[in-house]
Structures are given as C-alpha cells and as structure tokens.
mmCIF file of C-alpha atoms in Angstrom:
data_model
loop_
_atom_site.group_PDB
_atom_site.id
_atom_site.type_symbol
_atom_site.label_atom_id
_atom_site.label_comp_id
_atom_site.label_asym_id
_atom_site.label_seq_id
_atom_site.Cartn_x
_atom_site.Cartn_y
_atom_site.Cartn_z
ATOM 1 C CA UNK A 292 138.250 -3.006 -50.987
ATOM 2 C CA UNK A 293 141.925 -2.196 -51.263
ATOM 3 C CA UNK A 294 143.356 0.692 -49.264
ATOM 4 C CA UNK A 295 146.729 1.997 -50.434
ATOM 5 C CA UNK A 296 149.508 1.464 -47.917
ATOM 6 C CA UNK A 297 147.614 -1.087 -45.793
ATOM 7 C CA UNK A 298 149.117 -4.496 -45.113
ATOM 8 C CA UNK A 299 146.223 -6.980 -44.712
ATOM 9 C CA UNK A 300 148.354 -9.058 -42.356
ATOM 10 C CA UNK A 301 149.296 -6.139 -40.132
ATOM 11 C CA UNK A 302 148.129 -6.551 -36.531
ATOM 12 C CA UNK A 303 144.996 -4.690 -35.488
ATOM 13 C CA UNK A 304 146.975 -2.793 -32.865
ATOM 14 C CA UNK A 305 149.516 -1.621 -35.419
ATOM 15 C CA UNK A 306 146.756 -0.646 -37.830
ATOM 16 C CA UNK A 307 144.803 1.195 -35.160
ATOM 17 C CA UNK A 308 147.948 3.059 -34.186
ATOM 18 C CA UNK A 309 148.760 3.972 -37.785
ATOM 19 C CA UNK A 310 145.329 5.274 -38.633
ATOM 20 C CA UNK A 311 144.868 6.789 -35.192
ATOM 21 C CA UNK A 312 148.003 8.882 -35.597
ATOM 22 C CA UNK A 313 146.722 10.151 -38.910
ATOM 23 C CA UNK A 314 143.082 10.835 -38.189
ATOM 24 C CA UNK A 315 142.162 10.945 -34.503
ATOM 25 C CA UNK A 316 142.337 14.718 -34.124
ATOM 26 C CA UNK A 317 140.380 15.178 -37.341
ATOM 27 C CA UNK A 318 137.683 12.862 -35.964
ATOM 28 C CA UNK A 319 137.361 15.015 -32.852
ATOM 29 C CA UNK A 320 137.263 18.216 -34.900
ATOM 30 C CA UNK A 321 134.418 16.997 -37.057
ATOM 31 C CA UNK A 322 132.556 15.521 -34.100
ATOM 32 C CA UNK A 323 132.625 18.842 -32.244
ATOM 33 C CA UNK A 324 131.607 20.818 -35.320
ATOM 34 C CA UNK A 325 128.705 18.469 -35.972
ATOM 35 C CA UNK A 326 127.302 18.982 -32.500
ATOM 36 C CA UNK A 327 127.282 22.741 -33.012
ATOM 37 C CA UNK A 328 125.659 22.907 -36.440
ATOM 38 C CA UNK A 329 122.022 23.734 -37.121
ATOM 39 C CA UNK A 330 119.541 20.876 -37.612
ATOM 40 C CA UNK A 331 119.372 21.400 -41.370
ATOM 41 C CA UNK A 332 123.137 20.907 -41.732
ATOM 42 C CA UNK A 333 123.500 17.783 -39.587
ATOM 43 C CA UNK A 334 122.895 15.166 -42.269
ATOM 44 C CA UNK A 335 125.426 16.683 -44.660
ATOM 45 C CA UNK A 336 128.015 17.080 -41.931
ATOM 46 C CA UNK A 337 127.519 13.465 -40.851
ATOM 47 C CA UNK A 338 128.598 12.335 -44.312
ATOM 48 C CA UNK A 339 131.654 14.593 -44.121
ATOM 49 C CA UNK A 340 132.588 13.353 -40.663
ATOM 50 C CA UNK A 341 132.223 9.749 -41.733
ATOM 51 C CA UNK A 342 134.412 10.230 -44.806
ATOM 52 C CA UNK A 343 137.035 11.994 -42.695
ATOM 53 C CA UNK A 344 137.136 9.198 -40.109
ATOM 54 C CA UNK A 345 140.413 7.269 -40.290
ATOM 55 C CA UNK A 346 140.068 4.074 -38.306
ATOM 56 C CA UNK A 347 140.779 0.334 -38.628
ATOM 57 C CA UNK A 348 141.746 -1.257 -41.973
ATOM 58 C CA UNK A 349 140.342 -3.058 -44.968
ATOM 59 C CA UNK A 350 140.176 -6.188 -42.834
ATOM 60 C CA UNK A 351 136.680 -5.065 -41.794
ATOM 61 C CA UNK A 352 134.212 -6.727 -44.106
ATOM 62 C CA UNK A 353 134.075 -4.979 -47.445
ATOM 63 C CA UNK A 354 130.258 -5.064 -47.540
ATOM 64 C CA UNK A 355 130.009 -2.676 -44.577
ATOM 65 C CA UNK A 356 128.902 0.642 -46.003
ATOM 66 C CA UNK A 357 129.522 3.264 -43.339
ATOM 67 C CA UNK A 358 131.288 4.003 -40.093
ATOM 68 C CA UNK A 359 134.558 2.158 -39.619
ATOM 69 C CA UNK A 360 134.500 0.743 -43.152
ATOM 70 C CA UNK A 361 134.606 4.225 -44.684
ATOM 71 C CA UNK A 362 138.292 5.114 -44.874
ATOM 72 C CA UNK A 363 139.821 8.352 -46.061
ATOM 73 C CA UNK A 364 142.032 8.344 -49.135
ATOM 74 C CA UNK A 365 144.360 10.936 -47.666
ATOM 75 C CA UNK A 366 145.252 11.431 -44.007
ATOM 76 C CA UNK A 367 146.769 14.621 -42.570
ATOM 77 C CA UNK A 368 149.303 14.533 -39.775
ATOM 78 C CA UNK A 369 147.674 15.079 -36.375
ATOM 79 C CA UNK A 370 148.196 14.584 -32.614
ATOM 80 C CA UNK A 371 148.325 10.910 -31.744
ATOM 81 C CA UNK A 372 145.380 10.611 -29.362
ATOM 82 C CA UNK A 373 144.724 6.973 -30.234
ATOM 83 C CA UNK A 374 148.406 6.166 -29.737
ATOM 84 C CA UNK A 375 148.179 7.751 -26.306
ATOM 85 C CA UNK A 376 145.125 5.616 -25.617
ATOM 86 C CA UNK A 377 147.081 2.474 -26.395
ATOM 87 C CA UNK A 378 149.884 3.579 -24.090
ATOM 88 C CA UNK A 379 147.341 4.083 -21.318
ATOM 89 C CA UNK A 380 145.821 0.677 -22.017
ATOM 90 C CA UNK A 381 149.245 -0.911 -21.799
ATOM 91 C CA UNK A 382 149.639 0.539 -18.309
ATOM 92 C CA UNK A 383 146.217 -0.713 -17.213
ATOM 93 C CA UNK A 384 146.650 -4.187 -18.620
ATOM 94 C CA UNK A 385 150.296 -4.743 -17.775
ATOM 95 C CA UNK A 386 151.563 -6.841 -14.881
ATOM 96 C CA UNK A 387 154.883 -6.439 -13.069
ATOM 97 C CA UNK A 388 157.769 -8.293 -14.620
ATOM 98 C CA UNK A 389 161.258 -8.886 -13.353
ATOM 99 C CA UNK A 390 162.432 -6.395 -10.734
ATOM 100 C CA UNK A 391 158.968 -4.806 -10.704
ATOM 101 C CA UNK A 392 159.235 -3.504 -14.263
ATOM 102 C CA UNK A 393 155.870 -3.567 -16.102
ATOM 103 C CA UNK A 394 155.949 -5.893 -19.078
ATOM 104 C CA UNK A 395 155.126 -4.553 -22.545
ATOM 105 C CA UNK A 396 151.836 -5.840 -23.924
ATOM 106 C CA UNK A 397 151.710 -7.561 -27.282
ATOM 107 C CA UNK A 398 148.652 -7.168 -29.567
ATOM 108 C CA UNK A 399 146.831 -10.142 -28.042
ATOM 109 C CA UNK A 400 147.501 -8.882 -24.527
ATOM 110 C CA UNK A 401 146.075 -5.464 -25.386
ATOM 111 C CA UNK A 402 142.998 -7.130 -26.843
ATOM 112 C CA UNK A 403 142.622 -9.215 -23.677
ATOM 113 C CA UNK A 404 143.133 -6.149 -21.483
ATOM 114 C CA UNK A 405 140.312 -4.307 -23.243
ATOM 115 C CA UNK A 406 138.084 -7.370 -22.973
ATOM 116 C CA UNK A 407 138.732 -7.570 -19.216
ATOM 117 C CA UNK A 408 137.999 -3.862 -18.860
ATOM 118 C CA UNK A 409 134.602 -4.407 -20.506
ATOM 119 C CA UNK A 410 133.827 -7.528 -18.476
ATOM 120 C CA UNK A 411 134.644 -5.816 -15.194
ATOM 121 C CA UNK A 412 132.080 -3.126 -15.933
ATOM 122 C CA UNK A 413 129.129 -5.040 -17.357
ATOM 123 C CA UNK A 414 129.448 -8.582 -16.005
ATOM 124 C CA UNK A 415 126.423 -8.068 -13.729
ATOM 125 C CA UNK A 416 124.036 -7.044 -16.531
ATOM 126 C CA UNK A 417 121.342 -9.588 -17.525
ATOM 127 C CA UNK A 418 121.398 -11.057 -21.042
ATOM 128 C CA UNK A 419 125.006 -9.960 -21.455
ATOM 129 C CA UNK A 420 127.943 -12.358 -21.620
ATOM 130 C CA UNK A 421 131.000 -10.796 -23.227
ATOM 131 C CA UNK A 422 133.695 -13.343 -24.049
ATOM 132 C CA UNK A 423 134.943 -11.915 -27.353
ATOM 133 C CA UNK A 424 134.667 -8.937 -29.709
ATOM 134 C CA UNK A 425 132.423 -10.686 -32.228
ATOM 135 C CA UNK A 426 129.384 -12.824 -31.365
ATOM 136 C CA UNK A 427 129.084 -11.365 -27.856
ATOM 137 C CA UNK A 428 128.109 -8.023 -29.419
ATOM 138 C CA UNK A 429 125.779 -9.305 -32.152
ATOM 139 C CA UNK A 430 122.450 -8.493 -30.481
ATOM 140 C CA UNK A 431 123.408 -5.026 -29.258
ATOM 141 C CA UNK A 432 122.904 -5.823 -25.576
ATOM 142 C CA UNK A 433 126.610 -5.534 -24.731
ATOM 143 C CA UNK A 434 126.800 -2.094 -26.345
ATOM 144 C CA UNK A 435 123.701 -1.033 -24.398
ATOM 145 C CA UNK A 436 125.137 -2.373 -21.149
ATOM 146 C CA UNK A 437 128.480 -0.661 -21.681
ATOM 147 C CA UNK A 438 127.030 2.785 -22.325
ATOM 148 C CA UNK A 439 124.378 2.295 -19.624
ATOM 149 C CA UNK A 440 127.199 1.616 -17.171
ATOM 150 C CA UNK A 441 128.412 5.183 -17.662
ATOM 151 C CA UNK A 442 125.066 6.853 -18.493
ATOM 152 C CA UNK A 443 122.589 4.945 -16.292
ATOM 153 C CA UNK A 444 119.847 7.567 -16.495
ATOM 154 C CA UNK A 445 119.704 7.582 -20.287
ATOM 155 C CA UNK A 446 117.382 4.570 -20.605
ATOM 156 C CA UNK A 447 115.885 1.625 -18.711
ATOM 157 C CA UNK A 448 118.111 -1.348 -19.471
ATOM 158 C CA UNK A 449 115.626 -3.828 -17.961
ATOM 159 C CA UNK A 450 113.182 -3.126 -20.797
ATOM 160 C CA UNK A 451 115.571 -4.150 -23.564
ATOM 161 C CA UNK A 452 115.060 -7.359 -25.524
ATOM 162 C CA UNK A 453 117.982 -9.234 -27.156
ATOM 163 C CA UNK A 454 115.651 -10.073 -30.052
ATOM 164 C CA UNK A 455 115.322 -6.393 -30.982
ATOM 165 C CA UNK A 456 118.775 -6.056 -32.476
ATOM 166 C CA UNK A 457 118.198 -2.937 -34.542
ATOM 167 C CA UNK A 458 116.536 -1.112 -31.658
ATOM 168 C CA UNK A 459 119.391 -2.067 -29.318
ATOM 169 C CA UNK A 460 122.097 -0.893 -31.705
ATOM 170 C CA UNK A 461 120.253 2.329 -32.460
ATOM 171 C CA UNK A 462 119.793 3.111 -28.765
ATOM 172 C CA UNK A 463 123.360 2.254 -27.768
ATOM 173 C CA UNK A 464 125.009 4.183 -30.595
ATOM 174 C CA UNK A 465 122.859 7.293 -30.088
ATOM 175 C CA UNK A 466 123.420 7.410 -26.330
ATOM 176 C CA UNK A 467 127.128 6.746 -26.858
ATOM 177 C CA UNK A 468 127.370 9.652 -29.298
ATOM 178 C CA UNK A 469 125.525 11.888 -26.836
ATOM 179 C CA UNK A 470 128.212 10.976 -24.301
ATOM 180 C CA UNK A 471 131.193 11.800 -26.481
ATOM 181 C CA UNK A 472 131.743 8.541 -28.407
ATOM 182 C CA UNK A 473 132.436 9.208 -32.078
ATOM 183 C CA UNK A 474 130.007 7.123 -34.240
ATOM 184 C CA UNK A 475 132.491 4.719 -35.807
ATOM 185 C CA UNK A 476 129.895 1.963 -36.216
ATOM 186 C CA UNK A 477 126.432 2.258 -37.698
ATOM 187 C CA UNK A 478 123.313 0.207 -37.060
ATOM 188 C CA UNK A 479 123.229 -1.128 -40.615
ATOM 189 C CA UNK A 480 126.869 -2.206 -40.280
ATOM 190 C CA UNK A 481 126.041 -4.489 -37.368
ATOM 191 C CA UNK A 482 122.802 -5.791 -38.857
ATOM 192 C CA UNK A 483 124.592 -6.658 -42.098
ATOM 193 C CA UNK A 484 127.352 -8.568 -40.287
ATOM 194 C CA UNK A 485 124.821 -10.848 -38.584
ATOM 195 C CA UNK A 486 125.633 -13.148 -35.679
ATOM 196 C CA UNK A 487 129.404 -12.861 -36.026
ATOM 197 C CA UNK A 488 130.379 -9.236 -36.630
ATOM 198 C CA UNK A 489 133.975 -8.545 -37.618
ATOM 199 C CA UNK A 490 135.848 -8.433 -34.326
ATOM 200 C CA UNK A 491 138.257 -5.775 -35.581
ATOM 201 C CA UNK A 492 135.383 -3.353 -36.209
ATOM 202 C CA UNK A 493 133.864 -3.996 -32.782
ATOM 203 C CA UNK A 494 137.284 -3.891 -31.099
ATOM 204 C CA UNK A 495 138.095 -0.510 -32.627
ATOM 205 C CA UNK A 496 134.731 0.981 -31.627
ATOM 206 C CA UNK A 497 134.969 -0.331 -28.056
ATOM 207 C CA UNK A 498 138.388 1.337 -27.781
ATOM 208 C CA UNK A 499 136.499 4.633 -28.001
ATOM 209 C CA UNK A 500 134.545 3.709 -24.871
ATOM 210 C CA UNK A 501 137.780 2.920 -23.076
ATOM 211 C CA UNK A 502 139.306 6.206 -24.149
ATOM 212 C CA UNK A 503 136.252 8.184 -23.023
ATOM 213 C CA UNK A 504 135.575 6.404 -19.723
ATOM 214 C CA UNK A 505 138.878 4.834 -18.641
ATOM 215 C CA UNK A 506 139.206 7.195 -15.667
ATOM 216 C CA UNK A 507 135.766 6.319 -14.325
ATOM 217 C CA UNK A 508 135.239 3.323 -12.010
#
C-alpha cells in the first residue's frame, strides 16, 4: 500500500510525529463521540473513527486490515498531542549530558526509553518477558499485563493463558479502550501478523499507553 507523501525510509519517530500532528486531535474527537453514541450507532461510528485515525506509516504490513494500517487520505491540521508526548518521553528517557544539560534522544533512544518504561511496570508479571516491540507482544500477555498494571480490578491476570492469543488480545484491547486508549490495533491485526508482529505497529500503540499513564507510578 502506497501512502502519498510518506517516505518508507523515514524513521518511526519522524513518521509518528508527522501523522500525530495531523490526526491526534481528530482521533480524540472521534473517540469521545463514539463513547457517547447510542448502541445502534456504535458499529458505524467505529468504522468512521478507524478511517479518521492518522497513525504510523505504510511500513506496517500491508495485509493488516484495520486499526493502525487504516490511514486517512487527507489530514486536517490539529493540535500536536503526539508531538507533545514525544517531548515528554524525551524528558523521561534523557540522561544529563555535559554541564548537566539533558541530551536529546535519537529515534533509537526514544524506542529504548519506551521499552524501559514498559519493563519497569510489568517485569514482575508471570509469562511476560518484554525485550522488544515484536515477538514479546505476540501472545497478548504483555498487552494484558500493561493494562492490568493500571486497571488491576478489570480482570484476573492469573487466569490468562499465553496459548489463548485471541482471547488475550480481545481482553487487553477492550479494557484499554475502556481506560482511554484509542483502539489503534485490532485483534485480527495481531493474529494475522503471527509470532513476529510489525514492531512499528506495536510501538505506536504502546505509545498510547505511555501518553495515558505516564504520570502514574
């Protein structure tokens, strides 16, 4: 799938910033409107919200049908909430440089900073070992652990089975949406990508968790 104006070699951070600046506010608008609509309108509005979501690039696998892989053809100007998120992440992940000045993070450093943020919050969960943004998330347990960390009363994590991938993804994504995480990934997306999901898709979705919960211990 070719998206006009997208450089396939552009860094994921640059792409996330570009699309975030264009579509983040629109995402929030549709998310809020969806929550307030009557039951009979929810399915139709979900399609609208998905088509209006402007995140990641065509580097996500082209077979993915929904969520992150569904890009808008036109993007209105909007407040840069995802850009602000990256600035916040740079502060969290930066270390003092010369004369106590924080160093600027490069794309790999930002990726590592987000990975450390995840590890620090779910490293004590059983059947969860997050070392990357691909295979570590393939069975859904990491997603379940991450949302359970911030919504511990939503479900009993001890009853989850890594073999039940679809059930794990469905549970994690639903609870995440109930707690303010826009549904950028879909269950079928993750099932289709198998044991090594596209790390850029996972990375972009996990950014939403950071944005929502970064101020919580």
